[in-house]
Each structure stands twice: as C-alpha cells, then as structure tokens.
C-alpha cells in the first residue's frame, strides 16, 4: 500500500489525495500530475479509471467554469487544470464539490455548488 504523498502541499491535487488517503485509498503519482491531466494521464497510466458523475468521485478538467481562472469578461483556461471531490449531484445535472486551489488560491476545503459537467471528466482510483 502506497502511503508516500506525491503531490505539492496546499493545492487541488493535494486535497484530493488526502481525501482518499483518509479512506485508506492511496493515489499513485501521476506524471504530469497537474489536476487537469488526471483525466488523461491518470487513466493512461492505470492510476485512475473513468466513471459517471456521482458523489465521492473525482472531477478533473481544464475549462474556466471548473478551474476558476475565467472571469465574467474573460474566459481563459488554466494551464494546470483542476481536480476536486464531487459531494453531490443536483436534479438539473450540475454538481457540487469540495476542493482546494480553486482559481489559483488555496482555500482548503472550499465548497462550490452548481457546476456544469460540460468538459469535466469523472474518475475513481484503481
């Protein structure tokens, strides 16, 4: 069982890693391990697998509505992307998360609601 922490402290990947580690599930290092790459590199390296949107899964993506790098007048994507833990799915298909590192800031355990699933990948550790 891997218990070494491979992710930079305080960011989104650190938050998701610690969330699963607290449940006894250790996510191996993903190369390039930035949050948005978990949906591609994590799957191709066999660390993660794609799944459907549901509470308790990992959300990964690059789009501004998910990463928090866009504003009301500009839309830009983060070069790092973002990951978060899905805490709920709403009747309209949007979802809620708990996260860190949203928008380049580090509010640990930040809660965000009503996020569009468009261009977001949902994952579980293998």
mmCIF file of N, CA and C in Angstrom:
data_model
loop_
_atom_site.group_PDB
_atom_site.id
_atom_site.type_symbol
_atom_site.label_atom_id
_atom_site.label_comp_id
_atom_site.label_asym_id
_atom_site.label_seq_id
_atom_site.Cartn_x
_atom_site.Cartn_y
_atom_site.Cartn_z
ATOM 1 N N UNK A 1 0.843 -1.173 0.000
ATOM 2 C CA UNK A 1 0.000 0.000 0.000
ATOM 3 C C UNK A 1 0.888 1.236 0.000
ATOM 4 N N UNK A 2 0.676 2.154 -0.980
ATOM 5 C CA UNK A 2 1.461 3.372 -1.059
ATOM 6 C C UNK A 2 0.960 4.377 -0.041
ATOM 7 N N UNK A 3 1.871 4.931 0.725
ATOM 8 C CA UNK A 3 1.479 5.959 1.670
ATOM 9 C C UNK A 3 2.298 7.225 1.500
ATOM 10 N N UNK A 4 3.269 7.241 0.581
ATOM 11 C CA UNK A 4 4.052 8.441 0.332
ATOM 12 C C UNK A 4 3.190 9.441 -0.416
ATOM 13 N N UNK A 5 3.249 10.680 0.016
ATOM 14 C CA UNK A 5 2.431 11.735 -0.561
ATOM 15 C C UNK A 5 3.167 12.350 -1.749
ATOM 16 N N UNK A 6 2.707 12.132 -2.994
ATOM 17 C CA UNK A 6 3.444 12.604 -4.165
ATOM 18 C C UNK A 6 3.054 13.992 -4.670
ATOM 19 N N UNK A 7 2.114 14.691 -4.031
ATOM 20 C CA UNK A 7 1.595 15.939 -4.584
ATOM 21 C C UNK A 7 1.969 17.148 -3.740
ATOM 22 N N UNK A 8 2.123 18.298 -4.409
ATOM 23 C CA UNK A 8 2.515 19.540 -3.739
ATOM 24 C C UNK A 8 1.467 19.957 -2.715
ATOM 25 N N UNK A 9 1.933 20.366 -1.553
ATOM 26 C CA UNK A 9 1.031 20.732 -0.459
ATOM 27 C C UNK A 9 0.191 21.959 -0.748
ATOM 28 N N UNK A 10 -1.065 21.902 -0.343
ATOM 29 C CA UNK A 10 -1.955 23.046 -0.409
ATOM 30 C C UNK A 10 -2.790 23.175 -1.656
ATOM 31 N N UNK A 11 -2.462 22.457 -2.708
ATOM 32 C CA UNK A 11 -3.181 22.591 -3.960
ATOM 33 C C UNK A 11 -4.315 21.601 -4.114
ATOM 34 N N UNK A 12 -4.923 21.626 -5.292
ATOM 35 C CA UNK A 12 -6.085 20.769 -5.546
ATOM 36 C C UNK A 12 -5.725 19.290 -5.534
ATOM 37 N N UNK A 13 -4.575 18.924 -6.105
ATOM 38 C CA UNK A 13 -4.193 17.511 -6.124
ATOM 39 C C UNK A 13 -3.897 17.007 -4.717
ATOM 40 N N UNK A 14 -3.282 17.856 -3.903
ATOM 41 C CA UNK A 14 -3.011 17.521 -2.501
ATOM 42 C C UNK A 14 -4.320 17.270 -1.765
ATOM 43 N N UNK A 15 -5.305 18.129 -1.962
ATOM 44 C CA UNK A 15 -6.593 17.979 -1.283
ATOM 45 C C UNK A 15 -7.256 16.653 -1.655
ATOM 46 N N UNK A 16 -7.316 16.347 -2.953
ATOM 47 C CA UNK A 16 -7.964 15.110 -3.397
ATOM 48 C C UNK A 16 -7.188 13.898 -2.894
ATOM 49 N N UNK A 17 -5.852 13.948 -2.964
ATOM 50 C CA UNK A 17 -5.043 12.831 -2.466
ATOM 51 C C UNK A 17 -5.344 12.584 -0.989
ATOM 52 N N UNK A 18 -5.355 13.652 -0.181
ATOM 53 C CA UNK A 18 -5.600 13.485 1.253
ATOM 54 C C UNK A 18 -7.026 13.015 1.545
ATOM 55 N N UNK A 19 -7.996 13.450 0.747
ATOM 56 C CA UNK A 19 -9.382 12.998 0.911
ATOM 57 C C UNK A 19 -9.451 11.476 0.787
ATOM 58 N N UNK A 20 -8.829 10.939 -0.264
ATOM 59 C CA UNK A 20 -8.862 9.489 -0.465
ATOM 60 C C UNK A 20 -7.944 8.755 0.504
ATOM 61 N N UNK A 21 -6.794 9.332 0.850
ATOM 62 C CA UNK A 21 -5.879 8.698 1.809
ATOM 63 C C UNK A 21 -6.560 8.514 3.159
ATOM 64 N N UNK A 22 -7.405 9.462 3.553
ATOM 65 C CA UNK A 22 -8.140 9.344 4.819
ATOM 66 C C UNK A 22 -9.086 8.144 4.795
ATOM 67 N N UNK A 23 -9.435 7.679 3.609
ATOM 68 C CA UNK A 23 -10.291 6.498 3.444
ATOM 69 C C UNK A 23 -9.464 5.237 3.188
ATOM 70 N N UNK A 24 -8.127 5.370 3.278
ATOM 71 C CA UNK A 24 -7.247 4.228 3.052
ATOM 72 C C UNK A 24 -6.970 3.932 1.589
ATOM 73 N N UNK A 25 -7.272 4.895 0.712
ATOM 74 C CA UNK A 25 -7.046 4.739 -0.726
ATOM 75 C C UNK A 25 -5.942 5.706 -1.125
ATOM 76 N N UNK A 26 -4.828 5.169 -1.602
ATOM 77 C CA UNK A 26 -3.672 5.999 -1.921
ATOM 78 C C UNK A 26 -3.508 6.106 -3.429
ATOM 79 N N UNK A 27 -3.608 7.333 -3.944
ATOM 80 C CA UNK A 27 -3.493 7.582 -5.377
ATOM 81 C C UNK A 27 -2.014 7.715 -5.721
ATOM 82 N N UNK A 28 -1.538 6.847 -6.598
ATOM 83 C CA UNK A 28 -0.132 6.867 -7.010
ATOM 84 C C UNK A 28 0.186 8.149 -7.773
ATOM 85 N N UNK A 29 1.455 8.476 -7.848
ATOM 86 C CA UNK A 29 1.892 9.661 -8.570
ATOM 87 C C UNK A 29 1.526 9.538 -10.047
ATOM 88 N N UNK A 30 0.933 10.598 -10.574
ATOM 89 C CA UNK A 30 0.567 10.678 -11.984
ATOM 90 C C UNK A 30 1.546 11.645 -12.639
ATOM 91 N N UNK A 31 2.158 11.252 -13.739
ATOM 92 C CA UNK A 31 3.113 12.107 -14.440
ATOM 93 C C UNK A 31 2.433 12.597 -15.709
ATOM 94 N N UNK A 32 2.408 13.755 -15.995
ATOM 95 C CA UNK A 32 2.238 15.067 -15.423
ATOM 96 C C UNK A 32 1.022 15.018 -14.523
ATOM 97 N N UNK A 33 1.226 15.339 -13.270
ATOM 98 C CA UNK A 33 0.184 15.160 -12.278
ATOM 99 C C UNK A 33 -0.655 16.368 -11.970
ATOM 100 N N UNK A 34 -0.569 17.437 -12.781
ATOM 101 C CA UNK A 34 -1.438 18.580 -12.548
ATOM 102 C C UNK A 34 -2.896 18.149 -12.677
ATOM 103 N N UNK A 35 -3.778 18.825 -11.957
ATOM 104 C CA UNK A 35 -5.166 18.403 -11.830
ATOM 105 C C UNK A 35 -5.900 18.102 -13.116
ATOM 106 N N UNK A 36 -5.745 18.945 -14.115
ATOM 107 C CA UNK A 36 -6.448 18.726 -15.367
ATOM 108 C C UNK A 36 -5.982 17.504 -16.125
ATOM 109 N N UNK A 37 -4.760 17.083 -15.852
ATOM 110 C CA UNK A 37 -4.207 15.921 -16.545
ATOM 111 C C UNK A 37 -4.613 14.593 -15.920
ATOM 112 N N UNK A 38 -5.236 14.628 -14.756
ATOM 113 C CA UNK A 38 -5.655 13.369 -14.135
ATOM 114 C C UNK A 38 -6.606 12.609 -15.046
ATOM 115 N N UNK A 39 -7.447 13.325 -15.789
ATOM 116 C CA UNK A 39 -8.420 12.675 -16.661
ATOM 117 C C UNK A 39 -7.814 11.991 -17.870
ATOM 118 N N UNK A 40 -6.610 12.391 -18.271
ATOM 119 C CA UNK A 40 -5.934 11.746 -19.401
ATOM 120 C C UNK A 40 -4.767 10.896 -18.909
ATOM 121 N N UNK A 41 -3.780 11.528 -18.293
ATOM 122 C CA UNK A 41 -2.581 10.808 -17.859
ATOM 123 C C UNK A 41 -2.875 9.799 -16.758
ATOM 124 N N UNK A 42 -3.752 10.153 -15.828
ATOM 125 C CA UNK A 42 -4.096 9.224 -14.747
ATOM 126 C C UNK A 42 -4.739 7.956 -15.268
ATOM 127 N N UNK A 43 -5.563 8.105 -16.310
ATOM 128 C CA UNK A 43 -6.221 6.944 -16.916
ATOM 129 C C UNK A 43 -5.218 6.136 -17.736
ATOM 130 N N UNK A 44 -4.433 6.814 -18.581
ATOM 131 C CA UNK A 44 -3.490 6.088 -19.447
ATOM 132 C C UNK A 44 -2.396 5.388 -18.649
ATOM 133 N N UNK A 45 -2.080 5.903 -17.448
ATOM 134 C CA UNK A 45 -1.065 5.278 -16.600
ATOM 135 C C UNK A 45 -1.654 4.227 -15.659
ATOM 136 N N UNK A 46 -2.967 4.008 -15.740
ATOM 137 C CA UNK A 46 -3.608 2.970 -14.942
ATOM 138 C C UNK A 46 -3.828 3.320 -13.482
ATOM 139 N N UNK A 47 -3.660 4.588 -13.137
ATOM 140 C CA UNK A 47 -3.846 5.022 -11.751
ATOM 141 C C UNK A 47 -5.327 5.277 -11.463
ATOM 142 N N UNK A 48 -6.031 5.807 -12.460
ATOM 143 C CA UNK A 48 -7.447 6.155 -12.320
ATOM 144 C C UNK A 48 -8.242 5.517 -13.449
ATOM 145 N N UNK A 49 -9.560 5.469 -13.269
ATOM 146 C CA UNK A 49 -10.449 4.996 -14.331
ATOM 147 C C UNK A 49 -11.626 5.965 -14.435
ATOM 148 N N UNK A 50 -12.155 6.102 -15.637
ATOM 149 C CA UNK A 50 -13.317 6.977 -15.839
ATOM 150 C C UNK A 50 -14.564 6.338 -15.246
ATOM 151 N N UNK A 51 -15.459 7.187 -14.786
ATOM 152 C CA UNK A 51 -16.719 6.729 -14.217
ATOM 153 C C UNK A 51 -17.780 7.787 -14.486
ATOM 154 N N UNK A 52 -18.975 7.561 -14.007
ATOM 155 C CA UNK A 52 -20.062 8.524 -14.160
ATOM 156 C C UNK A 52 -20.066 9.513 -13.008
ATOM 157 N N UNK A 53 -20.692 10.649 -13.234
ATOM 158 C CA UNK A 53 -20.856 11.666 -12.204
ATOM 159 C C UNK A 53 -21.656 11.097 -11.038
ATOM 160 N N UNK A 54 -21.085 11.171 -9.836
ATOM 161 C CA UNK A 54 -21.737 10.678 -8.620
ATOM 162 C C UNK A 54 -20.994 11.250 -7.416
ATOM 163 N N UNK A 55 -21.648 11.339 -6.266
ATOM 164 C CA UNK A 55 -20.940 11.782 -5.060
ATOM 165 C C UNK A 55 -19.758 10.863 -4.755
ATOM 166 N N UNK A 56 -18.649 11.471 -4.343
ATOM 167 C CA UNK A 56 -17.471 10.715 -3.946
ATOM 168 C C UNK A 56 -16.472 10.443 -5.050
ATOM 169 N N UNK A 57 -16.775 10.847 -6.293
ATOM 170 C CA UNK A 57 -15.819 10.643 -7.380
ATOM 171 C C UNK A 57 -14.967 11.900 -7.551
ATOM 172 N N UNK A 58 -13.918 11.785 -8.340
ATOM 173 C CA UNK A 58 -13.019 12.894 -8.635
ATOM 174 C C UNK A 58 -13.494 13.573 -9.915
ATOM 175 N N UNK A 59 -13.527 14.904 -9.903
ATOM 176 C CA UNK A 59 -13.804 15.683 -11.105
ATOM 177 C C UNK A 59 -12.487 16.294 -11.572
ATOM 178 N N UNK A 60 -12.207 16.239 -12.879
ATOM 179 C CA UNK A 60 -10.952 16.757 -13.437
ATOM 180 C C UNK A 60 -11.244 17.494 -14.733
ATOM 181 N N UNK A 61 -10.591 18.652 -14.918
ATOM 182 C CA UNK A 61 -10.786 19.379 -16.163
ATOM 183 C C UNK A 61 -9.945 20.624 -16.270
ATOM 184 N N UNK A 62 -10.051 21.282 -17.429
ATOM 185 C CA UNK A 62 -9.295 22.493 -17.728
ATOM 186 C C UNK A 62 -10.175 23.720 -17.947
ATOM 187 N N UNK A 63 -11.478 23.574 -18.130
ATOM 188 C CA UNK A 63 -12.318 24.694 -18.536
ATOM 189 C C UNK A 63 -12.473 25.720 -17.424
ATOM 190 N N UNK A 64 -12.648 26.991 -17.831
ATOM 191 C CA UNK A 64 -12.678 28.090 -16.864
ATOM 192 C C UNK A 64 -13.805 27.960 -15.848
ATOM 193 N N UNK A 65 -14.963 27.428 -16.238
ATOM 194 C CA UNK A 65 -16.065 27.315 -15.272
ATOM 195 C C UNK A 65 -15.745 26.318 -14.160
ATOM 196 N N UNK A 66 -14.786 25.429 -14.398
ATOM 197 C CA UNK A 66 -14.398 24.447 -13.389
ATOM 198 C C UNK A 66 -13.135 24.858 -12.642
ATOM 199 N N UNK A 67 -12.149 25.418 -13.355
ATOM 200 C CA UNK A 67 -10.868 25.753 -12.723
ATOM 201 C C UNK A 67 -10.901 27.050 -11.943
ATOM 202 N N UNK A 68 -11.830 27.961 -12.300
ATOM 203 C CA UNK A 68 -11.913 29.233 -11.599
ATOM 204 C C UNK A 68 -10.995 30.305 -12.136
ATOM 205 N N UNK A 69 -10.387 30.079 -13.290
ATOM 206 C CA UNK A 69 -9.468 31.069 -13.840
ATOM 207 C C UNK A 69 -10.146 32.058 -14.772
ATOM 208 N N UNK A 70 -11.382 31.831 -15.175
ATOM 209 C CA UNK A 70 -12.088 32.775 -16.022
ATOM 210 C C UNK A 70 -12.765 33.845 -15.179
ATOM 211 N N UNK A 71 -13.193 34.917 -15.815
ATOM 212 C CA UNK A 71 -13.958 35.966 -15.133
ATOM 213 C C UNK A 71 -15.217 36.211 -15.944
ATOM 214 N N UNK A 72 -16.020 37.158 -15.504
ATOM 215 C CA UNK A 72 -17.251 37.442 -16.237
ATOM 216 C C UNK A 72 -16.963 38.063 -17.600
ATOM 217 N N UNK A 73 -15.788 38.660 -17.786
ATOM 218 C CA UNK A 73 -15.470 39.299 -19.064
ATOM 219 C C UNK A 73 -14.408 38.563 -19.865
ATOM 220 N N UNK A 74 -13.668 37.670 -19.226
ATOM 221 C CA UNK A 74 -12.655 36.909 -19.954
ATOM 222 C C UNK A 74 -12.796 35.442 -19.605
ATOM 223 N N UNK A 75 -12.576 34.616 -20.569
ATOM 224 C CA UNK A 75 -12.585 33.174 -20.321
ATOM 225 C C UNK A 75 -11.212 32.650 -20.706
ATOM 226 N N UNK A 76 -10.499 32.159 -19.750
ATOM 227 C CA UNK A 76 -9.213 31.551 -20.069
ATOM 228 C C UNK A 76 -9.089 30.274 -19.270
ATOM 229 N N UNK A 77 -8.407 29.345 -19.829
ATOM 230 C CA UNK A 77 -8.236 28.084 -19.137
ATOM 231 C C UNK A 77 -6.942 28.103 -18.343
ATOM 232 N N UNK A 78 -6.896 27.304 -17.338
ATOM 233 C CA UNK A 78 -5.695 27.154 -16.531
ATOM 234 C C UNK A 78 -4.749 26.194 -17.232
ATOM 235 N N UNK A 79 -3.448 26.484 -17.239
ATOM 236 C CA UNK A 79 -2.514 25.518 -17.822
ATOM 237 C C UNK A 79 -2.371 24.262 -16.964
ATOM 238 N N UNK A 80 -2.841 24.323 -15.727
ATOM 239 C CA UNK A 80 -2.713 23.207 -14.795
ATOM 240 C C UNK A 80 -3.993 22.398 -14.666
ATOM 241 N N UNK A 81 -5.123 22.999 -14.995
ATOM 242 C CA UNK A 81 -6.395 22.333 -14.779
ATOM 243 C C UNK A 81 -6.734 22.291 -13.304
ATOM 244 N N UNK A 82 -7.656 21.399 -12.956
ATOM 245 C CA UNK A 82 -8.148 21.352 -11.582
ATOM 246 C C UNK A 82 -8.728 19.974 -11.304
ATOM 247 N N UNK A 83 -8.665 19.548 -10.047
ATOM 248 C CA UNK A 83 -9.386 18.371 -9.568
ATOM 249 C C UNK A 83 -10.097 18.739 -8.283
ATOM 250 N N UNK A 84 -11.201 18.060 -8.032
ATOM 251 C CA UNK A 84 -11.983 18.268 -6.819
ATOM 252 C C UNK A 84 -12.752 16.983 -6.530
ATOM 253 N N UNK A 85 -13.315 16.902 -5.339
ATOM 254 C CA UNK A 85 -14.132 15.751 -4.952
ATOM 255 C C UNK A 85 -15.599 16.138 -5.092
ATOM 256 N N UNK A 86 -16.357 15.353 -5.839
ATOM 257 C CA UNK A 86 -17.790 15.607 -6.009
ATOM 258 C C UNK A 86 -18.508 15.245 -4.712
ATOM 259 N N UNK A 87 -19.283 16.198 -4.189
ATOM 260 C CA UNK A 87 -20.029 15.959 -2.945
ATOM 261 C C UNK A 87 -21.516 15.758 -3.183
ATOM 262 N N UNK A 88 -21.992 16.129 -4.363
ATOM 263 C CA UNK A 88 -23.410 15.949 -4.648
ATOM 264 C C UNK A 88 -23.717 16.230 -6.105
ATOM 265 N N UNK A 89 -24.814 15.647 -6.571
ATOM 266 C CA UNK A 89 -25.301 15.868 -7.929
ATOM 267 C C UNK A 89 -26.706 16.438 -7.804
ATOM 268 N N UNK A 90 -26.960 17.536 -8.496
ATOM 269 C CA UNK A 90 -28.238 18.236 -8.404
ATOM 270 C C UNK A 90 -29.225 17.740 -9.461
ATOM 271 N N UNK A 91 -30.527 17.930 -9.235
ATOM 272 C CA UNK A 91 -31.539 17.459 -10.188
ATOM 273 C C UNK A 91 -31.360 18.002 -11.607
ATOM 274 N N UNK A 92 -30.767 19.198 -11.741
ATOM 275 C CA UNK A 92 -30.572 19.779 -13.072
ATOM 276 C C UNK A 92 -29.304 19.281 -13.768
ATOM 277 N N UNK A 93 -28.570 18.350 -13.129
ATOM 278 C CA UNK A 93 -27.365 17.784 -13.732
ATOM 279 C C UNK A 93 -26.077 18.476 -13.339
ATOM 280 N N UNK A 94 -26.172 19.618 -12.662
ATOM 281 C CA UNK A 94 -24.960 20.255 -12.154
ATOM 282 C C UNK A 94 -24.479 19.493 -10.929
ATOM 283 N N UNK A 95 -23.270 19.805 -10.478
ATOM 284 C CA UNK A 95 -22.731 19.089 -9.325
ATOM 285 C C UNK A 95 -22.048 20.036 -8.355
ATOM 286 N N UNK A 96 -21.792 19.541 -7.160
ATOM 287 C CA UNK A 96 -21.158 20.294 -6.080
ATOM 288 C C UNK A 96 -19.840 19.625 -5.729
ATOM 289 N N UNK A 97 -18.866 20.417 -5.264
ATOM 290 C CA UNK A 97 -17.555 19.865 -4.924
ATOM 291 C C UNK A 97 -17.027 20.431 -3.615
ATOM 292 N N UNK A 98 -16.038 19.716 -3.080
ATOM 293 C CA UNK A 98 -15.167 20.223 -2.035
ATOM 294 C C UNK A 98 -13.772 20.179 -2.633
ATOM 295 N N UNK A 99 -12.961 21.230 -2.369
ATOM 296 C CA UNK A 99 -11.723 21.388 -3.118
ATOM 297 C C UNK A 99 -10.723 22.276 -2.395
ATOM 298 N N UNK A 100 -9.555 22.393 -2.993
ATOM 299 C CA UNK A 100 -8.548 23.390 -2.629
ATOM 300 C C UNK A 100 -7.921 23.867 -3.930
ATOM 301 N N UNK A 101 -7.299 25.033 -3.894
ATOM 302 C CA UNK A 101 -6.605 25.545 -5.068
ATOM 303 C C UNK A 101 -7.506 26.107 -6.149
ATOM 304 N N UNK A 102 -8.770 26.357 -5.871
ATOM 305 C CA UNK A 102 -9.696 26.874 -6.879
ATOM 306 C C UNK A 102 -9.288 28.285 -7.297
ATOM 307 N N UNK A 103 -9.150 28.506 -8.592
ATOM 308 C CA UNK A 103 -8.825 29.835 -9.106
ATOM 309 C C UNK A 103 -7.426 30.305 -8.757
ATOM 310 N N UNK A 104 -6.539 29.388 -8.427
ATOM 311 C CA UNK A 104 -5.176 29.766 -8.086
ATOM 312 C C UNK A 104 -5.001 30.170 -6.637
ATOM 313 N N UNK A 105 -6.069 30.073 -5.849
ATOM 314 C CA UNK A 105 -5.983 30.366 -4.417
ATOM 315 C C UNK A 105 -5.999 29.043 -3.666
ATOM 316 N N UNK A 106 -5.828 29.082 -2.374
ATOM 317 C CA UNK A 106 -5.691 27.837 -1.630
ATOM 318 C C UNK A 106 -6.650 27.728 -0.446
ATOM 319 N N UNK A 107 -7.946 28.030 -0.637
ATOM 320 C CA UNK A 107 -8.889 27.836 0.479
ATOM 321 C C UNK A 107 -9.163 26.349 0.679
ATOM 322 N N UNK A 108 -8.528 25.752 1.663
ATOM 323 C CA UNK A 108 -8.619 24.310 1.912
ATOM 324 C C UNK A 108 -10.041 23.926 2.271
ATOM 325 N N UNK A 109 -10.611 22.980 1.547
ATOM 326 C CA UNK A 109 -11.956 22.510 1.834
ATOM 327 C C UNK A 109 -13.053 23.405 1.306
ATOM 328 N N UNK A 110 -12.710 24.319 0.391
ATOM 329 C CA UNK A 110 -13.701 25.195 -0.223
ATOM 330 C C UNK A 110 -14.859 24.366 -0.784
ATOM 331 N N UNK A 111 -16.080 24.853 -0.607
ATOM 332 C CA UNK A 111 -17.271 24.193 -1.143
ATOM 333 C C UNK A 111 -17.816 25.060 -2.270
ATOM 334 N N UNK A 112 -18.096 24.437 -3.394
ATOM 335 C CA UNK A 112 -18.655 25.135 -4.540
ATOM 336 C C UNK A 112 -19.831 24.334 -5.062
ATOM 337 N N UNK A 113 -20.866 25.016 -5.545
ATOM 338 C CA UNK A 113 -22.096 24.343 -5.963
ATOM 339 C C UNK A 113 -22.481 24.708 -7.395
ATOM 340 N N UNK A 114 -23.363 23.893 -7.961
ATOM 341 C CA UNK A 114 -23.987 24.147 -9.261
ATOM 342 C C UNK A 114 -22.984 24.312 -10.402
ATOM 343 N N UNK A 115 -22.040 23.389 -10.497
ATOM 344 C CA UNK A 115 -21.017 23.417 -11.543
ATOM 345 C C UNK A 115 -21.509 22.591 -12.728
ATOM 346 N N UNK A 116 -21.364 23.129 -13.920
ATOM 347 C CA UNK A 116 -21.743 22.387 -15.122
ATOM 348 C C UNK A 116 -20.770 21.235 -15.352
ATOM 349 N N UNK A 117 -21.271 20.052 -15.722
ATOM 350 C CA UNK A 117 -20.381 18.923 -16.005
ATOM 351 C C UNK A 117 -19.737 18.986 -17.391
ATOM 352 N N UNK A 118 -20.052 20.026 -18.167
ATOM 353 C CA UNK A 118 -19.518 20.136 -19.523
ATOM 354 C C UNK A 118 -17.986 20.166 -19.509
ATOM 355 N N UNK A 119 -17.368 19.295 -20.274
ATOM 356 C CA UNK A 119 -15.910 19.189 -20.413
ATOM 357 C C UNK A 119 -15.190 18.845 -19.112
ATOM 358 N N UNK A 120 -15.879 18.199 -18.194
ATOM 359 C CA UNK A 120 -15.275 17.718 -16.952
ATOM 360 C C UNK A 120 -15.300 16.193 -16.995
ATOM 361 N N UNK A 121 -14.208 15.563 -16.585
ATOM 362 C CA UNK A 121 -14.079 14.107 -16.573
ATOM 363 C C UNK A 121 -14.246 13.624 -15.137
ATOM 364 N N UNK A 122 -14.921 12.506 -14.949
ATOM 365 C CA UNK A 122 -15.155 11.952 -13.611
ATOM 366 C C UNK A 122 -14.389 10.647 -13.471
ATOM 367 N N UNK A 123 -13.716 10.490 -12.314
ATOM 368 C CA UNK A 123 -12.733 9.423 -12.133
ATOM 369 C C UNK A 123 -12.834 8.766 -10.768
ATOM 370 N N UNK A 124 -12.313 7.549 -10.699
ATOM 371 C CA UNK A 124 -12.118 6.834 -9.433
ATOM 372 C C UNK A 124 -10.728 6.215 -9.442
ATOM 373 N N UNK A 125 -10.097 6.088 -8.265
ATOM 374 C CA UNK A 125 -8.801 5.401 -8.210
ATOM 375 C C UNK A 125 -8.952 3.923 -8.556
ATOM 376 N N UNK A 126 -7.941 3.358 -9.201
ATOM 377 C CA UNK A 126 -7.920 1.916 -9.478
ATOM 378 C C UNK A 126 -7.447 1.166 -8.256
#
